[in-house]
Coordinates of C-alpha atoms in Angstrom, one line a residue:
Chain N
M1 CA 119.4 111.2 63.4
T2 CA 120.7 110.1 66.9
V3 CA 118.8 106.9 68.2
L4 CA 117.9 108.9 71.5
S5 CA 115.7 111.7 70.0
L6 CA 112.9 112.9 72.0
R7 CA 110.6 111.4 70.1
N8 CA 112.1 107.6 70.0
L9 CA 112.0 108.1 73.9
V10 CA 108.3 108.7 74.3
V11 CA 107.3 106.3 71.7
V12 CA 109.8 103.7 74.0
V13 CA 107.7 104.9 77.6
L14 CA 104.4 104.9 75.5
L15 CA 105.2 101.4 75.0
A16 CA 106.7 99.8 78.7
G17 CA 103.8 102.1 79.7
L18 CA 101.0 99.8 77.4
L19 CA 102.9 96.7 78.7
L20 CA 103.3 97.0 81.7
L21 CA 99.5 98.9 82.3
P22 CA 97.8 95.7 83.7
I23 CA 100.7 95.2 86.4
Y24 CA 99.9 99.0 87.8
A25 CA 96.8 98.5 87.0
Q26 CA 96.3 95.5 89.2
V27 CA 98.5 97.2 92.3
A28 CA 96.7 100.2 91.9
G29 CA 93.5 98.8 92.2
S30 CA 91.5 100.3 89.6
P31 CA 90.2 97.9 87.2
F32 CA 88.9 101.5 84.7
L33 CA 92.3 101.8 83.6
L34 CA 92.1 98.7 82.3
T35 CA 89.0 99.1 80.7
L36 CA 90.2 102.5 79.5
F37 CA 93.0 101.5 78.1
T38 CA 92.2 98.5 76.6
R39 CA 89.6 100.6 75.0
I40 CA 91.9 102.8 73.4
V41 CA 94.2 100.0 72.2
I42 CA 92.0 98.9 70.3
L43 CA 90.9 102.0 68.7
A44 CA 94.5 102.5 67.9
I45 CA 94.6 99.3 65.3
A46 CA 91.6 101.3 63.7
A47 CA 93.0 104.3 63.4
T48 CA 96.5 103.1 62.6
S49 CA 94.6 101.6 60.1
L50 CA 92.9 104.1 58.4
N51 CA 96.6 106.0 58.2
L52 CA 98.0 104.2 56.3
I53 CA 95.3 105.2 53.2
M54 CA 94.9 108.4 54.9
G55 CA 98.0 109.3 55.8
Y56 CA 100.6 107.7 52.7
G57 CA 97.7 107.3 51.5
G58 CA 96.4 110.8 50.7
M59 CA 92.9 109.3 51.0
V60 CA 90.7 111.1 53.3
S61 CA 88.4 108.4 54.7
F62 CA 85.4 109.9 56.3
G63 CA 84.0 106.3 56.3
H64 CA 86.6 103.9 58.0
A65 CA 84.3 103.1 60.9
V66 CA 82.3 101.1 59.0
Y67 CA 84.7 98.4 59.0
L68 CA 84.2 98.6 62.9
G69 CA 81.0 98.5 62.4
I70 CA 80.4 95.6 59.9
G71 CA 83.9 93.3 61.7
S72 CA 81.5 94.1 65.5
Y73 CA 78.4 92.0 63.4
A74 CA 79.6 89.3 61.8
V75 CA 80.9 88.8 65.2
G76 CA 77.8 89.8 66.8
I77 CA 75.5 87.8 63.3
C78 CA 77.6 84.7 63.9
A79 CA 77.3 85.1 67.8
F80 CA 73.3 85.7 67.6
E81 CA 73.1 82.0 65.2
G82 CA 74.9 80.3 67.9
V83 CA 78.3 79.9 66.2
E84 CA 80.4 80.4 68.7
S85 CA 83.3 80.0 67.8
G86 CA 86.5 82.9 67.3
F87 CA 87.6 80.6 65.0
V88 CA 84.5 81.2 61.9
Q89 CA 83.3 84.6 63.5
W90 CA 86.5 86.2 63.1
P91 CA 87.9 85.1 59.4
L92 CA 84.5 85.4 58.8
A93 CA 84.2 89.7 59.8
I94 CA 88.2 89.9 58.4
A95 CA 86.6 88.6 54.7
A96 CA 83.5 90.2 55.2
S97 CA 85.1 93.9 55.8
A98 CA 87.5 92.6 52.7
L99 CA 84.6 92.9 51.3
F100 CA 82.9 95.6 51.9
A101 CA 86.3 97.5 51.5
L102 CA 86.5 96.5 47.7
V103 CA 83.3 97.5 46.1
I104 CA 83.2 100.9 48.8
G105 CA 86.8 100.8 47.4
A106 CA 85.7 100.2 43.3
L107 CA 83.7 102.4 43.4
S108 CA 84.8 105.5 45.9
L109 CA 88.6 106.4 44.1
R110 CA 87.2 106.8 40.6
T111 CA 86.5 110.7 42.4
R112 CA 89.2 112.4 43.8
G113 CA 89.2 115.3 47.0
V114 CA 86.6 116.2 48.8
Y115 CA 84.4 114.1 46.0
F116 CA 86.3 111.0 47.7
I117 CA 85.8 112.7 51.7
M118 CA 82.0 112.4 51.2
I119 CA 80.9 108.9 48.6
T120 CA 83.4 107.6 51.6
L121 CA 81.0 109.1 54.4
A122 CA 78.2 108.1 52.2
F123 CA 78.6 104.8 51.5
A124 CA 79.6 104.2 56.1
Q125 CA 76.0 106.2 56.6
M126 CA 74.6 104.1 53.6
A127 CA 75.6 100.4 55.9
Y128 CA 74.5 102.7 59.3
Y129 CA 71.1 102.2 58.2
V130 CA 70.7 99.1 57.0
A131 CA 72.2 98.0 60.0
I132 CA 69.6 100.5 61.4
G133 CA 67.0 98.4 59.8
L134 CA 68.1 95.1 60.6
D135 CA 65.2 93.8 63.4
R136 CA 66.3 90.7 64.1
Y137 CA 69.2 92.1 65.1
G138 CA 68.4 94.5 67.5
G139 CA 67.9 97.2 64.6
D140 CA 68.9 101.2 66.5
D141 CA 68.9 99.4 69.5
G142 CA 72.1 96.8 68.7
M143 CA 72.0 93.9 70.4
I144 CA 73.8 92.2 73.1
L145 CA 76.2 89.7 72.6
E146 CA 75.4 86.5 74.8
A147 CA 79.2 85.1 74.8
R148 CA 82.5 86.4 73.8
S149 CA 84.0 84.6 70.6
R150 CA 85.5 81.2 71.4
F151 CA 88.6 80.2 70.9
A152 CA 88.6 76.0 72.2
G153 CA 90.5 76.5 75.2
L154 CA 93.5 79.0 73.1
I155 CA 93.1 82.1 75.2
N156 CA 89.6 83.5 77.2
L157 CA 88.6 86.5 76.9
N158 CA 87.2 86.9 79.4
D159 CA 89.9 87.4 81.5
K160 CA 90.6 91.3 81.4
T161 CA 94.3 91.0 81.1
A162 CA 95.0 88.5 78.6
F163 CA 92.1 90.1 75.9
Y164 CA 94.0 93.0 76.6
Y165 CA 97.3 91.8 76.0
L166 CA 95.9 90.4 72.5
C167 CA 94.7 93.6 71.8
L168 CA 98.3 94.9 72.4
A169 CA 99.7 92.1 70.2
L170 CA 97.9 93.2 67.6
L171 CA 98.5 96.7 67.6
F172 CA 101.4 95.4 68.0
A173 CA 101.8 93.7 64.7
T174 CA 99.3 96.0 62.4
I175 CA 102.0 98.3 63.0
F176 CA 104.4 96.8 62.6
L177 CA 102.9 95.3 59.1
V178 CA 102.5 98.8 58.5
W179 CA 105.2 99.7 58.7
R180 CA 107.3 97.8 56.5
L181 CA 104.0 97.8 53.8
V182 CA 105.0 101.8 53.9
N183 CA 108.5 101.3 53.6
S184 CA 107.9 97.9 50.5
R185 CA 108.0 98.8 46.8
F186 CA 104.2 99.4 46.6
G187 CA 104.4 101.3 50.1
M188 CA 106.7 103.5 47.2
V189 CA 104.1 103.7 45.1
I190 CA 100.8 104.4 47.4
Q191 CA 103.3 107.5 49.0
G192 CA 104.7 108.5 45.6
A193 CA 101.3 108.4 44.3
R194 CA 100.3 110.7 47.1
S195 CA 102.9 113.2 46.4
N196 CA 102.5 113.6 42.5
E197 CA 99.4 110.9 40.7
R198 CA 100.4 111.8 37.4
R199 CA 103.5 111.3 37.6
M200 CA 102.8 108.1 38.4
R201 CA 101.3 106.8 36.0
A202 CA 102.9 108.1 33.6
I203 CA 106.3 106.0 34.8
G204 CA 104.0 102.9 34.1
F205 CA 101.7 102.4 37.1
P206 CA 98.5 101.3 37.5
V207 CA 97.7 103.5 40.4
Y208 CA 94.5 102.8 41.0
R209 CA 94.7 99.5 41.5
Y210 CA 97.3 100.4 43.9
R211 CA 95.4 103.0 46.2
L212 CA 92.0 100.0 45.5
V213 CA 94.6 96.9 47.0
C214 CA 95.8 99.4 49.9
F215 CA 92.4 100.9 50.2
V216 CA 91.3 97.1 51.0
I217 CA 94.2 96.3 53.4
A218 CA 93.1 98.9 55.8
G219 CA 89.4 98.4 55.9
T220 CA 90.4 95.0 56.8
I221 CA 92.3 95.4 59.8
C222 CA 89.9 98.3 60.7
G223 CA 87.3 95.0 60.5
L224 CA 89.6 92.5 62.7
A225 CA 89.3 95.8 65.5
G226 CA 85.1 96.0 65.1
A227 CA 85.7 92.1 65.6
L228 CA 87.8 93.0 69.3
L229 CA 85.1 95.6 69.7
A230 CA 82.4 93.8 69.6
N231 CA 83.7 91.4 72.1
F232 CA 85.2 94.8 73.9
T233 CA 81.5 96.4 74.7
D234 CA 79.5 93.2 74.4
F235 CA 77.6 94.8 72.3
V236 CA 76.9 95.6 68.9
S237 CA 74.5 98.4 67.5
P238 CA 75.0 100.5 64.7
A239 CA 76.4 103.1 66.7
A240 CA 80.2 101.8 66.0
M241 CA 79.8 103.0 62.6
H242 CA 78.2 105.9 63.1
W243 CA 79.9 109.0 61.7
T244 CA 81.1 110.6 64.0
R245 CA 82.6 107.7 65.0
S246 CA 84.9 108.4 62.0
G247 CA 85.2 111.1 62.4
D248 CA 87.2 110.4 66.1
L249 CA 89.2 108.8 63.6
I250 CA 90.7 111.0 61.8
I251 CA 91.5 113.6 64.7
M252 CA 93.3 110.4 66.7
V253 CA 95.6 110.1 62.8
V254 CA 95.3 114.0 62.8
L255 CA 96.1 114.6 66.3
G256 CA 99.1 112.1 66.7
G257 CA 100.3 112.9 63.5
M258 CA 99.6 112.4 60.3
A259 CA 101.7 109.0 57.8
S260 CA 103.8 108.5 61.0
P261 CA 103.9 105.0 62.6
F262 CA 103.5 105.6 65.8
G263 CA 100.8 108.6 65.4
P264 CA 97.5 107.5 65.6
L265 CA 98.8 105.0 68.5
I266 CA 99.7 108.9 70.3
G267 CA 96.7 110.2 69.1
A268 CA 94.1 107.4 70.0
V269 CA 95.5 108.5 73.8
A270 CA 95.8 111.7 73.6
L271 CA 92.1 111.6 72.3
L272 CA 90.7 109.5 74.5
A273 CA 92.8 110.6 77.9
L274 CA 92.1 114.2 76.5
E275 CA 88.2 113.3 76.3
E276 CA 88.2 111.6 80.2
A277 CA 90.2 114.6 81.5
L278 CA 88.2 117.1 80.3
S279 CA 84.9 115.4 80.7
G280 CA 86.1 115.4 84.6
I281 CA 85.7 119.1 84.2
T282 CA 82.7 119.7 83.4
E283 CA 79.6 117.8 81.7
Y284 CA 79.6 120.1 78.6
W285 CA 83.2 118.7 77.9
Q286 CA 82.7 119.2 73.5
I287 CA 82.5 122.9 74.4
I288 CA 85.9 122.6 75.4
L289 CA 87.2 119.7 72.6
G290 CA 85.9 121.5 70.1
P291 CA 87.4 124.8 70.0
M292 CA 90.6 122.9 71.1
L293 CA 90.6 120.6 67.4
L294 CA 89.9 124.3 65.6
L295 CA 93.1 125.5 68.2
I296 CA 95.0 122.3 66.3
V297 CA 94.1 122.2 63.0
L298 CA 95.0 125.4 63.0
F299 CA 98.3 125.9 64.9
A300 CA 99.6 122.0 65.4
R301 CA 100.2 120.9 61.4
G302 CA 102.1 117.4 62.1
G303 CA 100.5 116.8 65.3
I304 CA 101.6 115.6 68.6
D305 CA 104.6 113.8 66.7
G306 CA 105.5 116.5 64.2
I307 CA 105.8 118.7 67.6
L308 CA 108.4 116.2 68.9
A309 CA 109.8 115.4 65.8
R310 CA 110.5 119.5 65.2
L311 CA 111.7 120.4 69.4
R312 CA 114.6 118.3 68.5
H313 CA 115.6 120.0 65.7
A314 CA 115.1 123.2 67.5
Chain Y
M1 CA 47.0 107.5 44.1
L2 CA 45.8 109.6 46.7
L3 CA 48.5 108.7 48.4
F4 CA 51.1 108.8 45.7
I5 CA 49.9 112.9 45.1
E6 CA 51.0 113.2 48.9
Q7 CA 53.7 111.4 49.0
C8 CA 55.7 112.8 45.8
L9 CA 54.4 116.4 47.2
N10 CA 55.8 115.2 50.4
G11 CA 58.9 114.2 48.5
L12 CA 58.6 117.7 47.0
Q13 CA 58.8 119.4 49.7
L14 CA 62.3 117.5 51.7
G15 CA 63.9 117.9 48.2
L16 CA 63.0 122.2 48.8
L17 CA 64.5 121.9 52.6
L18 CA 67.7 120.1 50.7
F19 CA 67.9 122.7 48.3
L20 CA 68.2 125.8 50.6
L21 CA 70.6 123.3 52.1
A22 CA 72.5 122.5 49.6
A23 CA 72.9 125.9 47.6
G24 CA 74.9 126.7 50.6
L25 CA 77.1 124.1 50.2
T26 CA 77.1 124.3 47.0
L27 CA 78.5 127.5 46.6
I28 CA 80.9 127.3 49.5
F29 CA 82.1 124.5 48.2
G30 CA 82.8 126.2 45.0
I31 CA 84.2 129.1 45.6
M32 CA 85.8 128.8 48.5
D33 CA 87.1 124.7 48.0
L34 CA 85.8 124.5 51.9
V35 CA 84.5 121.2 53.6
N36 CA 82.0 122.8 55.1
L37 CA 80.8 120.1 58.3
A38 CA 79.3 122.5 60.2
H39 CA 76.3 123.8 57.8
G40 CA 74.2 121.3 59.6
S41 CA 75.1 123.7 62.7
F42 CA 72.7 126.4 61.4
Y43 CA 70.1 124.1 59.8
M44 CA 69.9 123.2 64.1
L45 CA 70.9 126.7 65.7
G46 CA 67.8 128.0 62.8
A47 CA 64.8 125.8 64.5
Y48 CA 66.2 126.8 67.6
F49 CA 66.2 130.7 67.1
A50 CA 62.9 130.3 65.2
A51 CA 61.8 128.2 68.4
T52 CA 63.2 131.9 71.3
F53 CA 61.7 133.7 68.9
A54 CA 57.7 131.6 68.1
V55 CA 57.1 132.3 72.0
M56 CA 58.8 135.7 72.1
T57 CA 57.4 138.0 69.2
D58 CA 53.7 135.4 69.3
S59 CA 54.2 135.5 65.6
F60 CA 55.4 132.7 63.4
V61 CA 56.6 134.5 60.4
L62 CA 58.5 137.4 62.6
A63 CA 60.2 134.7 64.5
A64 CA 61.5 133.2 61.1
L65 CA 62.6 136.8 59.7
L66 CA 64.1 137.2 62.8
A67 CA 66.2 133.7 63.0
M68 CA 66.9 133.8 59.5
L69 CA 68.8 137.2 60.7
A70 CA 70.2 134.9 64.0
T71 CA 72.2 132.9 61.3
L72 CA 73.0 135.3 58.9
V73 CA 74.7 137.3 61.4
V74 CA 76.3 133.9 62.9
G75 CA 77.7 132.8 60.6
M76 CA 79.7 136.0 59.7
A77 CA 80.9 135.5 62.7
V78 CA 82.1 132.2 62.8
E79 CA 83.5 132.6 58.5
V80 CA 85.3 136.0 60.4
I81 CA 86.0 133.6 63.0
A82 CA 87.7 130.7 62.2
M83 CA 87.0 129.7 58.3
R84 CA 88.7 132.7 57.0
R85 CA 92.2 131.4 57.9
L86 CA 91.9 127.8 56.5
Y87 CA 91.1 128.5 53.0
G88 CA 94.2 127.4 50.9
R89 CA 93.8 124.7 53.2
D90 CA 93.7 120.8 52.9
H91 CA 90.2 119.2 52.5
L92 CA 91.2 117.9 55.8
D93 CA 91.5 120.6 57.9
H94 CA 88.4 121.8 57.1
V95 CA 86.9 118.3 58.1
L96 CA 88.9 118.2 61.0
A97 CA 88.4 122.3 61.9
T98 CA 84.2 122.2 61.1
F99 CA 83.9 119.2 62.5
G100 CA 85.2 120.7 65.7
L101 CA 82.5 123.5 64.9
I102 CA 80.3 120.9 65.7
L103 CA 81.3 119.4 68.4
F104 CA 81.0 123.2 70.4
F105 CA 77.4 123.9 68.3
N106 CA 75.8 120.6 69.9
E107 CA 77.1 121.6 73.4
F108 CA 76.4 124.5 73.5
V109 CA 72.4 124.0 72.1
R110 CA 72.1 121.7 75.1
L111 CA 74.6 124.2 77.9
A112 CA 72.0 127.6 75.9
W113 CA 68.0 125.4 75.2
G114 CA 68.6 121.6 77.2
P115 CA 68.5 119.1 75.8
E116 CA 65.4 118.1 75.4
G117 CA 63.8 119.4 72.1
R118 CA 62.2 122.7 72.0
N119 CA 58.7 123.0 69.5
I120 CA 57.7 126.1 67.0
P121 CA 54.7 126.8 67.5
L122 CA 52.3 127.4 64.0
P123 CA 50.0 130.0 63.7
S124 CA 46.6 129.0 62.8
W125 CA 45.9 129.8 59.6
L126 CA 48.8 127.4 58.9
N127 CA 48.3 124.2 60.8
T128 CA 45.5 123.6 58.7
S129 CA 44.6 121.6 56.3
I130 CA 43.7 122.4 51.9
E131 CA 42.0 120.6 49.4
L132 CA 44.8 120.9 47.1
L133 CA 42.1 118.5 44.5
P134 CA 38.8 117.5 44.6
G135 CA 39.0 115.1 47.1
V136 CA 42.8 115.6 48.5
P137 CA 43.9 117.5 51.0
Y138 CA 47.0 118.6 51.9
S139 CA 48.6 120.1 55.0
A140 CA 48.6 124.3 54.6
Y141 CA 51.7 124.6 56.5
R142 CA 54.1 121.6 54.1
L143 CA 52.4 123.3 51.0
S144 CA 53.8 126.8 52.2
I145 CA 56.5 125.5 52.5
I146 CA 57.1 124.6 48.9
V147 CA 56.1 127.5 48.2
V148 CA 58.3 129.7 50.1
A149 CA 61.4 127.4 49.3
L150 CA 60.5 128.0 45.7
A151 CA 60.2 131.5 45.9
V152 CA 63.9 131.3 47.7
A153 CA 65.3 129.1 44.9
F154 CA 63.7 131.5 42.4
L155 CA 65.3 134.3 43.8
L156 CA 68.5 132.5 44.0
Y157 CA 68.3 132.1 41.2
L158 CA 67.0 136.1 39.8
I159 CA 70.3 136.4 42.1
V160 CA 73.2 134.8 40.5
M161 CA 71.9 135.0 36.9
R162 CA 71.5 138.6 36.6
T163 CA 72.6 140.7 39.2
R164 CA 76.7 141.8 39.4
L165 CA 76.7 140.0 43.3
G166 CA 76.7 137.6 41.2
M167 CA 77.8 137.3 38.7
L168 CA 80.8 137.4 41.1
I169 CA 79.5 134.7 42.6
R170 CA 79.7 132.2 39.3
A171 CA 83.1 134.1 37.9
G172 CA 84.2 133.2 42.0
A173 CA 82.6 129.5 41.0
S174 CA 84.6 128.8 37.8
N175 CA 87.8 130.8 38.8
R176 CA 89.3 132.1 42.7
E177 CA 92.2 133.7 41.1
M178 CA 91.4 135.4 38.7
I179 CA 88.3 137.6 40.4
G180 CA 90.4 137.9 43.5
A181 CA 93.4 138.9 40.5
L182 CA 90.8 141.5 38.9
G183 CA 90.4 142.8 42.8
V184 CA 87.3 142.3 43.6
N185 CA 86.8 142.5 47.1
I186 CA 86.7 138.3 47.8
K187 CA 86.9 138.7 52.0
L188 CA 83.2 140.4 51.7
L189 CA 81.9 138.5 49.3
Y190 CA 83.5 135.4 51.3
T191 CA 81.8 136.6 54.7
L192 CA 78.5 137.3 52.6
I193 CA 78.2 134.0 50.4
F194 CA 79.3 131.9 53.8
G195 CA 76.4 133.9 55.9
V196 CA 73.8 133.1 53.3
G197 CA 74.3 129.6 53.1
A198 CA 74.3 129.2 57.2
A199 CA 70.4 131.5 57.1
L200 CA 69.3 129.5 54.1
A201 CA 70.0 126.6 55.7
G202 CA 68.3 128.2 58.7
L203 CA 65.8 128.7 57.7
A204 CA 65.7 124.9 56.1
G205 CA 66.1 123.9 59.4
L206 CA 63.6 126.1 61.0
M207 CA 60.7 125.6 58.3
Q208 CA 61.2 121.5 59.4
G209 CA 61.7 122.0 63.3
A210 CA 58.4 123.1 62.7
I211 CA 56.8 119.6 62.4
L212 CA 59.3 117.8 64.5
T213 CA 60.8 119.4 66.9
A214 CA 64.3 121.2 66.8
Q215 CA 66.6 118.7 68.1
I216 CA 70.4 118.7 68.6
G217 CA 72.3 116.5 66.1
M218 CA 68.8 117.4 64.0
G219 CA 71.3 118.9 60.8
E220 CA 74.1 116.1 60.7
N221 CA 71.8 113.2 58.7
I222 CA 70.6 116.0 56.9
L223 CA 72.9 117.2 56.6
I224 CA 74.8 113.9 55.0
L225 CA 71.7 114.0 52.5
A226 CA 73.0 117.0 51.4
F227 CA 76.4 116.2 50.6
V228 CA 75.1 113.5 48.9
V229 CA 73.0 116.0 46.9
I230 CA 75.9 118.0 46.3
I231 CA 77.8 114.9 44.7
I232 CA 74.9 114.2 42.2
G233 CA 74.4 118.0 41.6
G234 CA 78.1 117.9 41.0
I235 CA 80.0 120.6 43.4
G236 CA 79.6 124.3 43.1
S237 CA 76.6 124.6 40.7
I238 CA 73.3 125.9 41.7
R239 CA 72.0 124.0 39.0
G240 CA 72.8 120.5 39.7
A241 CA 72.2 121.3 43.2
F242 CA 68.9 122.1 42.0
I243 CA 67.9 119.0 40.3
A244 CA 70.0 116.9 42.2
S245 CA 67.5 118.2 45.3
I246 CA 64.1 117.5 44.1
M247 CA 66.0 113.8 42.6
V248 CA 66.8 112.6 45.7
G249 CA 63.6 114.7 48.1
L250 CA 62.2 112.4 45.6
I251 CA 63.5 108.8 45.5
D252 CA 63.9 108.7 48.8
T253 CA 60.1 109.6 50.2
V254 CA 58.6 107.9 47.4
G255 CA 61.0 105.2 47.8
R256 CA 60.5 104.3 51.0
S257 CA 57.3 103.9 50.3
Y258 CA 56.5 101.9 47.9
L259 CA 59.5 100.0 47.7
P260 CA 58.4 97.3 50.5
E261 CA 55.0 97.5 48.6
F262 CA 56.6 96.1 46.0
F263 CA 59.3 93.8 48.1
K264 CA 56.2 91.6 49.2
L265 CA 55.5 91.1 45.4
A266 CA 58.8 89.0 45.3
L267 CA 59.5 87.9 49.0
S268 CA 57.9 86.7 51.4
N269 CA 55.4 89.0 53.4
E270 CA 57.9 88.3 56.1
A271 CA 61.5 89.2 54.8
A272 CA 59.5 92.5 52.7
A273 CA 59.2 94.1 55.7
T274 CA 63.0 93.5 56.4
A275 CA 64.4 94.5 53.4
G276 CA 62.4 97.5 52.5
P277 CA 62.7 99.5 54.9
A278 CA 67.2 98.9 54.4
M279 CA 66.4 98.5 51.3
S280 CA 64.6 102.0 50.9
S281 CA 66.9 103.6 52.9
M282 CA 70.3 103.1 50.5
L283 CA 68.3 104.0 47.2
I284 CA 69.6 107.6 46.9
Y285 CA 73.5 106.1 47.8
L286 CA 72.9 104.0 45.3
L287 CA 71.5 107.0 43.2
M288 CA 74.9 109.0 43.8
A289 CA 77.4 105.1 43.4
L290 CA 75.9 105.3 40.0
V291 CA 75.6 108.7 39.2
L292 CA 79.7 109.2 39.8
V293 CA 80.3 106.0 38.0
V294 CA 79.3 107.4 34.9
R295 CA 80.1 111.3 35.5
P296 CA 82.6 111.3 38.7
E297 CA 82.3 114.7 38.3
G298 CA 78.4 115.2 39.0
L299 CA 75.2 115.7 36.7
F300 CA 76.3 119.4 36.2
P301 CA 79.8 120.4 37.5
A302 CA 80.6 124.0 37.6
G303 CA 83.3 124.9 34.8
G304 CA 86.4 126.1 34.3
R305 CA 87.7 122.9 36.7

């Protein structure tokens, strides 16, 4: 494996592009590009956290967007009740999603396969309906975030470029964390349980507990992405945890490449760029995207990252 | 008391609609081992087809039959074109592919019928109310839903338990490889089951569509309820799906109307007004969590696995 494989080249170009993007947006005079990519980066954080449980752990969660919602509601509710300090809001968002992930995980991980997919979906849906029921916080319509989180002069989130770089730094930190995690002893157990759970248990690992910890870590990271998302859109609504959002996250991971460190990022860029491109062609762009997903599932196993890796070998 | 009877009937009606969806889903799960998120799309298509046919034929019953036939054809076409290639693949692949199908069908309906909902006009003989017990009027149409769905459930029971086809279906649910090895034309069986599942979903959709309206995305919320039903009932079990559907329908409907009242006993009015609706929409998910804790395979898991 040479360092200069096509796959590594793509990753390096992508990362450099992300780093230089604000400068390009400034020069080209298109602030829209910066907005689009802030969104991509935030969703890439969420997708990377999903990759930890789905790609490496084999736990297909169809309710991962619920933590996006919980994270953003934590920020939104704090702001609504007059607490605007990010030092309070963000740890609260993280703690709340960790707690939720612990409860959802503890119940869901008792099941396998299809049951796990369905039960995570159902829990997310439950949270969605609870959010709709929160009349004080806007109910179905959601609520506008009066002010972005304040960090006592440390960083101003209203500055679009600073906010973008904050998100990007958190994305890199997440990718690094997940990479370190899956290559640690802990990660080996998680991956081992994906390929052969019975054997891992026979060796003496408490698989359930390892999985639960992994599930909570992923939920926690996604909760942070939720806090970013609320600040990004200045808006909190149940739509953040709608089940199609969970579906989007799964698409990003699979499209980019499961169990690959940069796969979810590649997938997030590819999916959102595709959406932008298709919606430029026709108002009914989903009629193209839907069958494309089908084709990707049928013919492009391993996602973009897998294709890049295969091209190197061909 | 009056209200209670009416709510129970409404719950029964919702439960039976759920059963029509869940029966197809649970068979597709149990026999083809396929996660079909697009099942809700057939529900939606059934309603839209019925709306169109009702205008064309001027007869609700004829429109309903034609709409079921149309969803049957669409379902079989989807199986032959796409689903067939997904058997034996990872569940994640099913989720993604059928998610793609949902996007396609939603957009297709928007393109073909436009973004506004469609009404399905009811004939006058259904659009009245019947005095069920002295002093208990109930909508004739809702009652007819209950009757039709019960009849379909009974027919399904007869087919599954008393015919050769049903024997193959049951055999498929408990051991898929074996019936293939015994020389049963599995491909045809799968296409048929998928088509019938789609038609049942279409029937549920058009019956519900006549109460509300045919809308884009109408199948998705009820699909998730149907998943809950299947998890509670146990994948692959028609009997489990039936019992769980009625349970979920009753608990959801009765909970929604009585839980807020119940909370008022313990909480202040304002707190009850907030907590009531939120809690009642959580009820069935709590039930599901409870079932899974006690029996991770559901109440009536299909044998053999």
